[in-house]
JSON list of C-alpha atoms in Angstrom, two decimals:
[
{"chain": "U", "resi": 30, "resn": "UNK", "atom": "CA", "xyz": [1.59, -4.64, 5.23]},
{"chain": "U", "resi": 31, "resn": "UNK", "atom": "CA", "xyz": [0.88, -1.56, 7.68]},
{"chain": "U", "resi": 32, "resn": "UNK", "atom": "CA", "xyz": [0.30, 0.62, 4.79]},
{"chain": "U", "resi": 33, "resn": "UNK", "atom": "CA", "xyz": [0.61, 4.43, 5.37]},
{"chain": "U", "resi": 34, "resn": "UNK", "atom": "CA", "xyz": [1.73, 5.25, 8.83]},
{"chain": "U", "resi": 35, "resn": "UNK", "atom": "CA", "xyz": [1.32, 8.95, 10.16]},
{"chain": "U", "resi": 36, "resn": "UNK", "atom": "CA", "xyz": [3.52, 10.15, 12.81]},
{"chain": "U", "resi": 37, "resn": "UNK", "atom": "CA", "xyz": [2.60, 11.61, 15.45]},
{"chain": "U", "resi": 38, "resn": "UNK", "atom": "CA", "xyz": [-0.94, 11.73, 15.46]},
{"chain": "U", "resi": 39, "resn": "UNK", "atom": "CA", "xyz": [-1.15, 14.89, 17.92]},
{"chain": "U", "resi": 40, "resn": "UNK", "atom": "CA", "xyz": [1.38, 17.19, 17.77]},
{"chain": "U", "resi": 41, "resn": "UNK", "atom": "CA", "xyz": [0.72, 21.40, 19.37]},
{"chain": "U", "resi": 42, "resn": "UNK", "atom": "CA", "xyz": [3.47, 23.61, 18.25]},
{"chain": "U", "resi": 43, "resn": "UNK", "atom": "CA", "xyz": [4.23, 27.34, 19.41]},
{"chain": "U", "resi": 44, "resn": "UNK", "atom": "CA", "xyz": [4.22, 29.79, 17.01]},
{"chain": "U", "resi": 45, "resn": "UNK", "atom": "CA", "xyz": [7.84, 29.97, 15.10]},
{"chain": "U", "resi": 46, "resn": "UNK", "atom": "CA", "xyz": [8.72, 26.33, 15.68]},
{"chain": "U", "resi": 47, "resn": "UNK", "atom": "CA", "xyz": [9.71, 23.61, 13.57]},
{"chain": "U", "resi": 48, "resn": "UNK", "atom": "CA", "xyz": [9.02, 20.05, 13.14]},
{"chain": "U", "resi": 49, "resn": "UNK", "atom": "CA", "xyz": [8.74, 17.28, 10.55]},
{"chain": "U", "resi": 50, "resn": "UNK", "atom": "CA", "xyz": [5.50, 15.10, 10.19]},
{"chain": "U", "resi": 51, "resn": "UNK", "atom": "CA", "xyz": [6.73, 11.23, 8.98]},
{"chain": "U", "resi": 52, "resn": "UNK", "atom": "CA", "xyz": [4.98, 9.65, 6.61]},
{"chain": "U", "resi": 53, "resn": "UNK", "atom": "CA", "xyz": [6.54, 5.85, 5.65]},
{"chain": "U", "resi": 54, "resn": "UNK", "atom": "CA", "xyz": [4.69, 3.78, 3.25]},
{"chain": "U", "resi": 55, "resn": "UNK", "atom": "CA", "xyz": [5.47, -0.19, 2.60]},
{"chain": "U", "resi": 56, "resn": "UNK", "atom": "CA", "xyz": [3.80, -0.68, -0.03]},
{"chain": "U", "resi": 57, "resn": "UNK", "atom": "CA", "xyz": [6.38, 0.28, -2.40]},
{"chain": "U", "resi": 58, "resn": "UNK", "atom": "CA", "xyz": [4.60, 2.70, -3.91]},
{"chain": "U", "resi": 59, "resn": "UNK", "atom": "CA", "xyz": [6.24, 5.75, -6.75]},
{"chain": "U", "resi": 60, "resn": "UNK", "atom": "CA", "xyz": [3.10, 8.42, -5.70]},
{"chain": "U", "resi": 61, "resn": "UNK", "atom": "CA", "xyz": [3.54, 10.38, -1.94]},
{"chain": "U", "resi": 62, "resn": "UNK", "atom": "CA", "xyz": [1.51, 12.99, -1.36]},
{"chain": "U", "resi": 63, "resn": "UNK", "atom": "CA", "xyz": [0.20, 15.93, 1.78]},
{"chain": "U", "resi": 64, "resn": "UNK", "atom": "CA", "xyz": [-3.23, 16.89, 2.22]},
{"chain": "U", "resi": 65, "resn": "UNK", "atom": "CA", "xyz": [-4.56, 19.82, 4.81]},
{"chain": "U", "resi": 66, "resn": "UNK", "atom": "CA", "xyz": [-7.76, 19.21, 5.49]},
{"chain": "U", "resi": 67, "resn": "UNK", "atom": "CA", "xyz": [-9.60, 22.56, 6.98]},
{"chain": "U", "resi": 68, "resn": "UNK", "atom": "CA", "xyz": [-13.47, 22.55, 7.80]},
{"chain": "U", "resi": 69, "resn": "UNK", "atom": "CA", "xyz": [-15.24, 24.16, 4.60]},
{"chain": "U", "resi": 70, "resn": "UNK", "atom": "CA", "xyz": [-12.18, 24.42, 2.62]},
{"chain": "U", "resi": 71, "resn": "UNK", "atom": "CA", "xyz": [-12.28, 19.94, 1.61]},
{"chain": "U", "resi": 72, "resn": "UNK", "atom": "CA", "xyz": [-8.41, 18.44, 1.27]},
{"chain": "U", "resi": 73, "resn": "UNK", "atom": "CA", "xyz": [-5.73, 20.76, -0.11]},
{"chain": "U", "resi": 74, "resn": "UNK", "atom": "CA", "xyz": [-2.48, 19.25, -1.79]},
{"chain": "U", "resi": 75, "resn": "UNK", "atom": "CA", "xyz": [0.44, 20.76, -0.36]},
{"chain": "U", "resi": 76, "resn": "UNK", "atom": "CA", "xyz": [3.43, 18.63, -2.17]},
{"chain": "U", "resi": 77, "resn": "UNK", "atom": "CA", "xyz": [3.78, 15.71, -3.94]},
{"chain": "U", "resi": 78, "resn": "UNK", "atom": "CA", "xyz": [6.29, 13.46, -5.33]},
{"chain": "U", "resi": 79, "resn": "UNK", "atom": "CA", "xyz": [6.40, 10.77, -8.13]},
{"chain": "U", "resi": 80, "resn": "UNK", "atom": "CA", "xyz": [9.57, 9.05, -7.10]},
{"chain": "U", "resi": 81, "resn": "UNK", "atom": "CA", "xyz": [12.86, 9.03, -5.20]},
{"chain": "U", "resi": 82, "resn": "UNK", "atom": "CA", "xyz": [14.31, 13.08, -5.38]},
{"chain": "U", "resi": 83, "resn": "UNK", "atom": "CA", "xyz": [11.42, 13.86, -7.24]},
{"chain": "U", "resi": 84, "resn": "UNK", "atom": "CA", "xyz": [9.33, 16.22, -5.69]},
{"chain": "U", "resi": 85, "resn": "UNK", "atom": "CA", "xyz": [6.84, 19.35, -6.82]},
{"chain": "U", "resi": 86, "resn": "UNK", "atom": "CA", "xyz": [4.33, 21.88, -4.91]},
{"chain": "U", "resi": 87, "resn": "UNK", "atom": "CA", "xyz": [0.49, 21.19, -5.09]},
{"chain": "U", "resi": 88, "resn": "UNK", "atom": "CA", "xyz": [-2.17, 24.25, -4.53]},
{"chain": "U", "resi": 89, "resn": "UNK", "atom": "CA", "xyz": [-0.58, 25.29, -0.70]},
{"chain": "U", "resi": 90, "resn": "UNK", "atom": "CA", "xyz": [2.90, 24.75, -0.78]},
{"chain": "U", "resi": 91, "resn": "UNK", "atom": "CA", "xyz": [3.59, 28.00, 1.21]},
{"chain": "U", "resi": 92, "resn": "UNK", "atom": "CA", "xyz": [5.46, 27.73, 4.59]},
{"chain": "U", "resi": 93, "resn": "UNK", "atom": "CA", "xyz": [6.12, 23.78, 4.38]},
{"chain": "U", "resi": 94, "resn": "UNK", "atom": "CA", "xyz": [8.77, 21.55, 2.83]},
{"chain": "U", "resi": 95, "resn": "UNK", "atom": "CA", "xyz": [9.24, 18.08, 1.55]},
{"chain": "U", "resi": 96, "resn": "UNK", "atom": "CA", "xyz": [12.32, 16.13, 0.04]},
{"chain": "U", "resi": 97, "resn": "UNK", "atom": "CA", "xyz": [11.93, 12.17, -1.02]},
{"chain": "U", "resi": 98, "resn": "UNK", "atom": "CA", "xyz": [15.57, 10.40, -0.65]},
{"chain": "U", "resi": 99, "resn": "UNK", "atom": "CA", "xyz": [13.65, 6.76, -0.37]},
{"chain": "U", "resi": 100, "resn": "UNK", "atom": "CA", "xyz": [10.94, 5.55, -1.93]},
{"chain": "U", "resi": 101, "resn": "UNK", "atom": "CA", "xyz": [8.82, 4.73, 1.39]},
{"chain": "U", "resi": 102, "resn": "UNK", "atom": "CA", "xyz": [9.08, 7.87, 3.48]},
{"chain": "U", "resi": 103, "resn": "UNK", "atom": "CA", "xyz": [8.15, 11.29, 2.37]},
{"chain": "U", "resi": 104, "resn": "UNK", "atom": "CA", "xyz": [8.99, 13.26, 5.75]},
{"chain": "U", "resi": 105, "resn": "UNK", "atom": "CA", "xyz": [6.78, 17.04, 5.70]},
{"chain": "U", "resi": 106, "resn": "UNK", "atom": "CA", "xyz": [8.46, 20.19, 7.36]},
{"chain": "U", "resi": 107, "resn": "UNK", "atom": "CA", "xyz": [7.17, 22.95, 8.72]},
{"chain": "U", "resi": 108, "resn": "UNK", "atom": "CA", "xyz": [10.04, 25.53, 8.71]},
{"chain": "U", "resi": 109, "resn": "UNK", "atom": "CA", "xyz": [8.32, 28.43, 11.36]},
{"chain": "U", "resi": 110, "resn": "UNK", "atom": "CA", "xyz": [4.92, 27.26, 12.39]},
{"chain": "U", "resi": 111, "resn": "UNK", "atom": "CA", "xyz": [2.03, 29.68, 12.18]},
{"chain": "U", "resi": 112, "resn": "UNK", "atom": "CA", "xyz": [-1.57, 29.49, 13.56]},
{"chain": "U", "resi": 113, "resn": "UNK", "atom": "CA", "xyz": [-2.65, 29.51, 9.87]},
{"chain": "U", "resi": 114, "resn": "UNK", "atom": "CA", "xyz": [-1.24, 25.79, 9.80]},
{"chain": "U", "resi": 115, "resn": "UNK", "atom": "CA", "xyz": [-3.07, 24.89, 12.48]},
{"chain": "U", "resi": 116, "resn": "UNK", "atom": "CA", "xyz": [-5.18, 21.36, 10.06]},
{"chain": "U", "resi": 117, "resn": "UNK", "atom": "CA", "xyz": [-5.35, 18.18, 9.62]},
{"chain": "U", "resi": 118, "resn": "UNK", "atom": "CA", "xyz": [-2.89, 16.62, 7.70]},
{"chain": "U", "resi": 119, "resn": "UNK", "atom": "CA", "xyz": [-3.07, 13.38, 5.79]},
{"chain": "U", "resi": 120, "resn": "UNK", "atom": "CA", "xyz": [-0.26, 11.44, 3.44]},
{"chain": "U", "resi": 121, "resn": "UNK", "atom": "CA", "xyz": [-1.41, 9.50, 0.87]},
{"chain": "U", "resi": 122, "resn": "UNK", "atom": "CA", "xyz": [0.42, 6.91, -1.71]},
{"chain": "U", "resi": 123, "resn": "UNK", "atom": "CA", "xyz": [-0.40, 5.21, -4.78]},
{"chain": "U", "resi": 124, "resn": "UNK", "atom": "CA", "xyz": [1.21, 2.95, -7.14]},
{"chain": "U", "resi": 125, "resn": "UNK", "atom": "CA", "xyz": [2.78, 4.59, -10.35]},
{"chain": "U", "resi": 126, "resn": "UNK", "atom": "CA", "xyz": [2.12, 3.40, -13.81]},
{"chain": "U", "resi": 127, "resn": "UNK", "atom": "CA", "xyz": [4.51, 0.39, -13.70]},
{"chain": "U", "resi": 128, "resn": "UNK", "atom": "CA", "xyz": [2.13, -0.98, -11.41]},
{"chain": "U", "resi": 129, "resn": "UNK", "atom": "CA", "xyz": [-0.41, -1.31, -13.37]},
{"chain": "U", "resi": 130, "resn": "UNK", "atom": "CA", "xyz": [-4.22, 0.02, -13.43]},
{"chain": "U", "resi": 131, "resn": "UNK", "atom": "CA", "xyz": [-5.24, -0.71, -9.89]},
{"chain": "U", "resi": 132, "resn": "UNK", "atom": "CA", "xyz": [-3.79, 2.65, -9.09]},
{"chain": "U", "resi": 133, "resn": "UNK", "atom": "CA", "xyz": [-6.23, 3.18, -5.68]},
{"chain": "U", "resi": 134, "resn": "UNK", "atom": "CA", "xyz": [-4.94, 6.51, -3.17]},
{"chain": "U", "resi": 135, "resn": "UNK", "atom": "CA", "xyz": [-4.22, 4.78, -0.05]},
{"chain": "U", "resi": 136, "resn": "UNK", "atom": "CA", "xyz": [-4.38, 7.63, 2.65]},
{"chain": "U", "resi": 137, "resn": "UNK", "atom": "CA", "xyz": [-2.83, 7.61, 6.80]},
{"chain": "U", "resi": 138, "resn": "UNK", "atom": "CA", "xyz": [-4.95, 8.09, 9.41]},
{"chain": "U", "resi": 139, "resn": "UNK", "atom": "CA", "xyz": [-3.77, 11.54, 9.91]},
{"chain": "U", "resi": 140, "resn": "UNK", "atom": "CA", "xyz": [-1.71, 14.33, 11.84]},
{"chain": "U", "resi": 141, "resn": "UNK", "atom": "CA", "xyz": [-3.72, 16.92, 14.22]},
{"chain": "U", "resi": 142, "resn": "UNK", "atom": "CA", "xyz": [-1.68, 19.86, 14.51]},
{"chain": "U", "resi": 143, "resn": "UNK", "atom": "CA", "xyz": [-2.34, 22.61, 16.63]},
{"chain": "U", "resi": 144, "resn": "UNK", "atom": "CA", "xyz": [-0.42, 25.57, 16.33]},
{"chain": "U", "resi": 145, "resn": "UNK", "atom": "CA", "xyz": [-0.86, 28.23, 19.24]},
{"chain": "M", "resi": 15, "resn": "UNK", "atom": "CA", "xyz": [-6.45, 23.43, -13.91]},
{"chain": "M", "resi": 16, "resn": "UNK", "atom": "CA", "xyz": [-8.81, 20.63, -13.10]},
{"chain": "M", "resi": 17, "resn": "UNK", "atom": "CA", "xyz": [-11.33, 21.73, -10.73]},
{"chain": "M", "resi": 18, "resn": "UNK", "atom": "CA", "xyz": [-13.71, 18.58, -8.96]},
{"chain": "M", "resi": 19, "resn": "UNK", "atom": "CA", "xyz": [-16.88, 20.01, -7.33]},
{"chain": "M", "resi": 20, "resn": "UNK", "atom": "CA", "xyz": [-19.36, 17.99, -5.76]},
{"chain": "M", "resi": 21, "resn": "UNK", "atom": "CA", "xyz": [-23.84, 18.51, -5.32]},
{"chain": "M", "resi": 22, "resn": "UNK", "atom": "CA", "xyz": [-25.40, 18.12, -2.96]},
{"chain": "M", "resi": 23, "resn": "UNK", "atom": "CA", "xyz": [-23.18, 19.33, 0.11]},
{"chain": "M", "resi": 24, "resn": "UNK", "atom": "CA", "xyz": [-25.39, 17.37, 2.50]},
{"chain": "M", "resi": 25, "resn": "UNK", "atom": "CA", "xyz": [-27.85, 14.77, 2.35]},
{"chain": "M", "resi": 26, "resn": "UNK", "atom": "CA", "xyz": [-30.01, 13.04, 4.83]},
{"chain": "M", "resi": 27, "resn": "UNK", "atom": "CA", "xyz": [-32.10, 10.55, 3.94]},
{"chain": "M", "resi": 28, "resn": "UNK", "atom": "CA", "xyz": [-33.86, 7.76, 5.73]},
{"chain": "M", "resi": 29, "resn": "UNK", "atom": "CA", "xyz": [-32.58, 4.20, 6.58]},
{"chain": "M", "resi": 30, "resn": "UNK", "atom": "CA", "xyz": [-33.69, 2.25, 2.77]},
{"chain": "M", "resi": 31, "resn": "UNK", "atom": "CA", "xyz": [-33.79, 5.11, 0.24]},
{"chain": "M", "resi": 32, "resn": "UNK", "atom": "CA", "xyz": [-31.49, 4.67, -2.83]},
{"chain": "M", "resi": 33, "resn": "UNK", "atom": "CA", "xyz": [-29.36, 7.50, -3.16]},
{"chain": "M", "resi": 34, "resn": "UNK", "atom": "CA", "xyz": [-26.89, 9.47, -5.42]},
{"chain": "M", "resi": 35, "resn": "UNK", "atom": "CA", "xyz": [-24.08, 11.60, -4.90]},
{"chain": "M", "resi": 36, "resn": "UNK", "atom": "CA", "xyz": [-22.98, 13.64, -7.65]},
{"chain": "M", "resi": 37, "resn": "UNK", "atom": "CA", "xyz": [-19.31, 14.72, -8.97]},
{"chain": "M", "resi": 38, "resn": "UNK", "atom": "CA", "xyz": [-18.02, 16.99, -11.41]},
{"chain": "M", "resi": 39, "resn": "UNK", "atom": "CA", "xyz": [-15.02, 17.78, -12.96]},
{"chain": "M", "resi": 40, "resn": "UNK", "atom": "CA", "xyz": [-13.53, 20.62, -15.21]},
{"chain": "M", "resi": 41, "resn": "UNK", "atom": "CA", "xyz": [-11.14, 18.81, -17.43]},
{"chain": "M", "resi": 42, "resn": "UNK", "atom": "CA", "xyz": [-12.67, 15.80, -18.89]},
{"chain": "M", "resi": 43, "resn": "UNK", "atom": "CA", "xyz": [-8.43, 14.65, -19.98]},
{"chain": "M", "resi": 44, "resn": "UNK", "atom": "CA", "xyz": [-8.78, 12.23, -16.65]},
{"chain": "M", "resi": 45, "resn": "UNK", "atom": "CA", "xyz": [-6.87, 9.46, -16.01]},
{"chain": "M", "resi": 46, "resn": "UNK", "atom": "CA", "xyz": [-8.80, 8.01, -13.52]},
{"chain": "M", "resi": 47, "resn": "UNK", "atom": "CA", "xyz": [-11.67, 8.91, -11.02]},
{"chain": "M", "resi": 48, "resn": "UNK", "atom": "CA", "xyz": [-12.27, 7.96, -7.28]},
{"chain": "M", "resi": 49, "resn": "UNK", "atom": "CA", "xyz": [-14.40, 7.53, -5.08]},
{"chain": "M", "resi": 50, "resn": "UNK", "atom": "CA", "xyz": [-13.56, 7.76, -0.95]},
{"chain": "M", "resi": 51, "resn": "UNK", "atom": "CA", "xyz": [-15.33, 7.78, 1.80]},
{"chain": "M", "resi": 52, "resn": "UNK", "atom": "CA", "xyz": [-14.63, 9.69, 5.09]},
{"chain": "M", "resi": 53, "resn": "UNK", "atom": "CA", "xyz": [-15.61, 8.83, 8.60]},
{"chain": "M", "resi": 54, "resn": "UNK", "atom": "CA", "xyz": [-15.06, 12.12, 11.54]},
{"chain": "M", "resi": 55, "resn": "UNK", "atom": "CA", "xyz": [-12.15, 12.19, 12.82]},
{"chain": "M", "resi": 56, "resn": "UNK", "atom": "CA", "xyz": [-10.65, 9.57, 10.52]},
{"chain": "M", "resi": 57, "resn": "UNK", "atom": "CA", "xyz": [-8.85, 9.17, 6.96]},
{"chain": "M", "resi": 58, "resn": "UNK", "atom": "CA", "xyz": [-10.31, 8.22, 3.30]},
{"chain": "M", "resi": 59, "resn": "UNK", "atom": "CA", "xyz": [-10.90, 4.88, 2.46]},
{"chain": "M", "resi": 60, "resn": "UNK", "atom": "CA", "xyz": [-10.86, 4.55, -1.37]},
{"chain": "M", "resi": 61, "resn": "UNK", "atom": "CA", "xyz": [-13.97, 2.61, -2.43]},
{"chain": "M", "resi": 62, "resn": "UNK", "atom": "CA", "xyz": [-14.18, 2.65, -5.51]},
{"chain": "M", "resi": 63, "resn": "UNK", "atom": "CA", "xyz": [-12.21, 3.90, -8.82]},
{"chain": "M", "resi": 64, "resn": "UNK", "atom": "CA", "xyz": [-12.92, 4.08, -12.19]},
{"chain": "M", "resi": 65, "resn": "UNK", "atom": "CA", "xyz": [-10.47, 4.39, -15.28]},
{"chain": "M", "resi": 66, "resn": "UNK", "atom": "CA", "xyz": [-10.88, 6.88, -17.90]},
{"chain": "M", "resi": 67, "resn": "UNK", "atom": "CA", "xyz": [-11.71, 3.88, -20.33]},
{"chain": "M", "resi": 68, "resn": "UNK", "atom": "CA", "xyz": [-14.59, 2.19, -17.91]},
{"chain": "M", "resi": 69, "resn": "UNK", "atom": "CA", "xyz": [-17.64, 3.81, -17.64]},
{"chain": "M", "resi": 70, "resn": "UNK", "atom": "CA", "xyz": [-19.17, 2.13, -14.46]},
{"chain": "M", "resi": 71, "resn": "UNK", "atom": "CA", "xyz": [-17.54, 0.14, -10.85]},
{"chain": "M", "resi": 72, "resn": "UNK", "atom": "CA", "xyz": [-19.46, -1.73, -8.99]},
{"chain": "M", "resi": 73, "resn": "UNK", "atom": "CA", "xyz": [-19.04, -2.70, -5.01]},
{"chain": "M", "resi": 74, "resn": "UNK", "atom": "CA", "xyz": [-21.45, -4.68, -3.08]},
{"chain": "M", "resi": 75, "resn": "UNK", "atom": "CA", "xyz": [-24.52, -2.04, -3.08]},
{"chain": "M", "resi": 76, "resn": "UNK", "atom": "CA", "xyz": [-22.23, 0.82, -4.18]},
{"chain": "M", "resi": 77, "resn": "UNK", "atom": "CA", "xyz": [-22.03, 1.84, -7.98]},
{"chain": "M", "resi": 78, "resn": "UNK", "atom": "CA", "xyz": [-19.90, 4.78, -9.37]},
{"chain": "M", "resi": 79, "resn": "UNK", "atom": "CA", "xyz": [-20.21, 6.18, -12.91]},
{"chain": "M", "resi": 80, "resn": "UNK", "atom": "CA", "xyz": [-18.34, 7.99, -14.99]},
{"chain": "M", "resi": 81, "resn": "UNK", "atom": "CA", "xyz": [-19.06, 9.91, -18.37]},
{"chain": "M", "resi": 82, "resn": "UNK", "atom": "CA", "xyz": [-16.18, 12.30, -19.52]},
{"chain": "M", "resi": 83, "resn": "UNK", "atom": "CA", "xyz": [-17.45, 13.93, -22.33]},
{"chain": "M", "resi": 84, "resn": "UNK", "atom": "CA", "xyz": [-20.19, 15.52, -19.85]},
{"chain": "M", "resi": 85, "resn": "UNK", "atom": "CA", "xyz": [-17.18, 15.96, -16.76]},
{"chain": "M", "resi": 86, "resn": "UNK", "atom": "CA", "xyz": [-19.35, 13.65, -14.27]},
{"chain": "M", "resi": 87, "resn": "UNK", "atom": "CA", "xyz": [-19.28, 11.30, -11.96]},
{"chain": "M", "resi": 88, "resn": "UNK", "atom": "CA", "xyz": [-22.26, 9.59, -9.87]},
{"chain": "M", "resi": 89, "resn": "UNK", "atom": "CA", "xyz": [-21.72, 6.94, -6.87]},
{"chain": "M", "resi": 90, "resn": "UNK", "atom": "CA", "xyz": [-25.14, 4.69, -6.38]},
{"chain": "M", "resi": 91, "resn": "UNK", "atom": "CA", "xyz": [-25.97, 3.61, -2.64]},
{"chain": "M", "resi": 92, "resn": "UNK", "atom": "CA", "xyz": [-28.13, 1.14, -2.73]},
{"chain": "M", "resi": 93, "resn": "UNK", "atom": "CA", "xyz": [-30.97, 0.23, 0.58]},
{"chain": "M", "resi": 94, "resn": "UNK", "atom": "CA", "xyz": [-28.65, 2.99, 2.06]},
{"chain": "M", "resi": 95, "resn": "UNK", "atom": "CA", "xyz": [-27.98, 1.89, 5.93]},
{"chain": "M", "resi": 96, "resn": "UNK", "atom": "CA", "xyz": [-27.18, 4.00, 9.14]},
{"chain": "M", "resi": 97, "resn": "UNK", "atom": "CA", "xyz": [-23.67, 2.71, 8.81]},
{"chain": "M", "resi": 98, "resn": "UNK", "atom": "CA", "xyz": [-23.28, 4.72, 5.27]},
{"chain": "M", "resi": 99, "resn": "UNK", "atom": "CA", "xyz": [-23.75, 7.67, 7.25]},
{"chain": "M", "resi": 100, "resn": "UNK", "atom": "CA", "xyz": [-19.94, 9.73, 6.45]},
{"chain": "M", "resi": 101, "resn": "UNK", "atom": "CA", "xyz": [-18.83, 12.17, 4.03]},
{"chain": "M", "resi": 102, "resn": "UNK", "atom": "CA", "xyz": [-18.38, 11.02, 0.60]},
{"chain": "M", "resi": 103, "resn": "UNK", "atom": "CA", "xyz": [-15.55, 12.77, -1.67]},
{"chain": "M", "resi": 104, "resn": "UNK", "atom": "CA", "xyz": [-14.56, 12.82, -5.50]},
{"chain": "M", "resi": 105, "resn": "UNK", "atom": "CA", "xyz": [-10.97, 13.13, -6.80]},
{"chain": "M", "resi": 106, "resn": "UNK", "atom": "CA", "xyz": [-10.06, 13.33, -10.23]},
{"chain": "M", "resi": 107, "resn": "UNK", "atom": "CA", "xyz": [-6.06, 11.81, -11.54]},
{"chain": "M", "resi": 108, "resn": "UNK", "atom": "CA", "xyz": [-5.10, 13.90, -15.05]},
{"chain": "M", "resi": 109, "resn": "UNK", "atom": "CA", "xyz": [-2.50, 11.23, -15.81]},
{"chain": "M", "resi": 110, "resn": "UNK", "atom": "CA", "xyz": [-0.78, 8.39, -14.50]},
{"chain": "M", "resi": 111, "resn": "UNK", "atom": "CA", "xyz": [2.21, 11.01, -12.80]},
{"chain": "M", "resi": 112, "resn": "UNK", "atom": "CA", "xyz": [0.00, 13.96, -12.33]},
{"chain": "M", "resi": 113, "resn": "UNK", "atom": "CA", "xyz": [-1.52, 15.31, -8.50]},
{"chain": "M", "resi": 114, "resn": "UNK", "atom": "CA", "xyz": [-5.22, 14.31, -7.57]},
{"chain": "M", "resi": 115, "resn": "UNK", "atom": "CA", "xyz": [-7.55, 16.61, -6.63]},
{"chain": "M", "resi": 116, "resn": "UNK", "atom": "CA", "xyz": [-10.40, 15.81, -4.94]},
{"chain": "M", "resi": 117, "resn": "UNK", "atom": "CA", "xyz": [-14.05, 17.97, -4.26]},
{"chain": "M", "resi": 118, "resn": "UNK", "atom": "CA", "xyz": [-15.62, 19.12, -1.31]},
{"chain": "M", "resi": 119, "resn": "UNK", "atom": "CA", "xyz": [-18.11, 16.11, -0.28]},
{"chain": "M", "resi": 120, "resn": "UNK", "atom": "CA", "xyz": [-21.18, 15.47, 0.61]},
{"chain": "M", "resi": 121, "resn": "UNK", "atom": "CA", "xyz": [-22.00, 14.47, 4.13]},
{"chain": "M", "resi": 122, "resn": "UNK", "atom": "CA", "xyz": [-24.39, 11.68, 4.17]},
{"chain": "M", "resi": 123, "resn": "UNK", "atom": "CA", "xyz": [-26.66, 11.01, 7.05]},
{"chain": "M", "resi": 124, "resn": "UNK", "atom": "CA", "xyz": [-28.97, 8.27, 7.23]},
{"chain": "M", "resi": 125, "resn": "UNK", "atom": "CA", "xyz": [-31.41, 8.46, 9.63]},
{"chain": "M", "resi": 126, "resn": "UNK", "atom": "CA", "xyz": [-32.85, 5.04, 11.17]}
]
């Protein structure tokens, strides 16, 4: 199993572009989830989902957007990229409840975006 | 809305000491608690996670804790190493279909 793989794993974006960070899990897992992770400021949710076309906002949901037509991939958009965006960015998955207890948050290794 | 804070924001200890990190949580309704740990420049790695029916996990030299009715958490390094040295963070599951949030850290340093 590869797990949770991030792409791309540097990205630098001008101000008012676009692009989609791809996040593909294989462990057929119901939970997807973005983070932003900003120095002082810890990991931020920005959407989740609990299954296939199920999706809902987390605490920063502003300026981004997510849709979930397959259970392993849980692409992120950024519709017009601001400096503000500028983060780390992690997916995570987990196993929903008809998996059973062992419900561990299995994270990617992460998306540096730079937005200038 | 569940809110997961964590004390102290930094520790440094040296190479030996026992040590414990300290999490708290708002809502004591949790599902389950975790425990990850951070490396720079890296992602989490879950270490260890605790139901809302267990009241202790225990890996190798690491023990996490959990007592609801007072909203905490505690992860126990034990003989702490110079390899343990990363930040350590909390997160907190309401229920089984619900968002985690997670608290700030604390960045461990353990000095040889």
């Amino acid at each position: 199993n590869a797990g949770v793989t991030q792409t791309p794993k540097f990205q630098v974006l001008k101000t008012g572009q676009s692009m989609t960070l791809q996040c593909a899990q294989d462990m057929n897992h119901e939970y997807m989830s973005w983070y932003r992770q900003d120095p002082g400021m810890g990991l931020r949710l920005i959407h989740y989902s609990v299954g296939a076309g199920i999706t809902d906002q987390g605490e920063v949901p502003n300026g981004y957007n997510v849709s979930r037509s397959t259970t392993e991939d849980f692409p992120l958009r950024l519709l017009s990229a601001a400096p503000s965006q500028t983060s780390v960015y992690f997916c995570a998955s987990r196993a929903g409840t008809r998996r059973g207890a062992n419900e561990k948050l299995f994270f990617g290794s992460g998306t540096q975006l730079s937005v200038l | 809305k569940q809110e997961v804070t964590q004390i102290p924001a930094a520790l440094s200890v040296p190479e030996g000491e026992n040590l414990v990190l300290n999490c708290s949580f708002t809502d004591s309704a949790i599902y389950n608690l975790q425990w990850f740990r951070q490396d720079p420049g890296k992602g989490l790695t879950s270490l260890l996670l605790i139901q809302s029916s267990q009241r202790e996990q225990t890996s190798g030299r690491l023990n996490a804790s959990l007592d609801k009715s007072s909203g905490r958490s505690t992860l126990y390094i034990a003989a702490s190493q110079p390899g343990d040295s990363a930040t350590y963070l909390c997160a907190a599951l309401k229920t089984s279909y619900d968002k985690v949030i997670f608290g700030p850290g604390t960045s461990l340093s353990v000095i040889p």
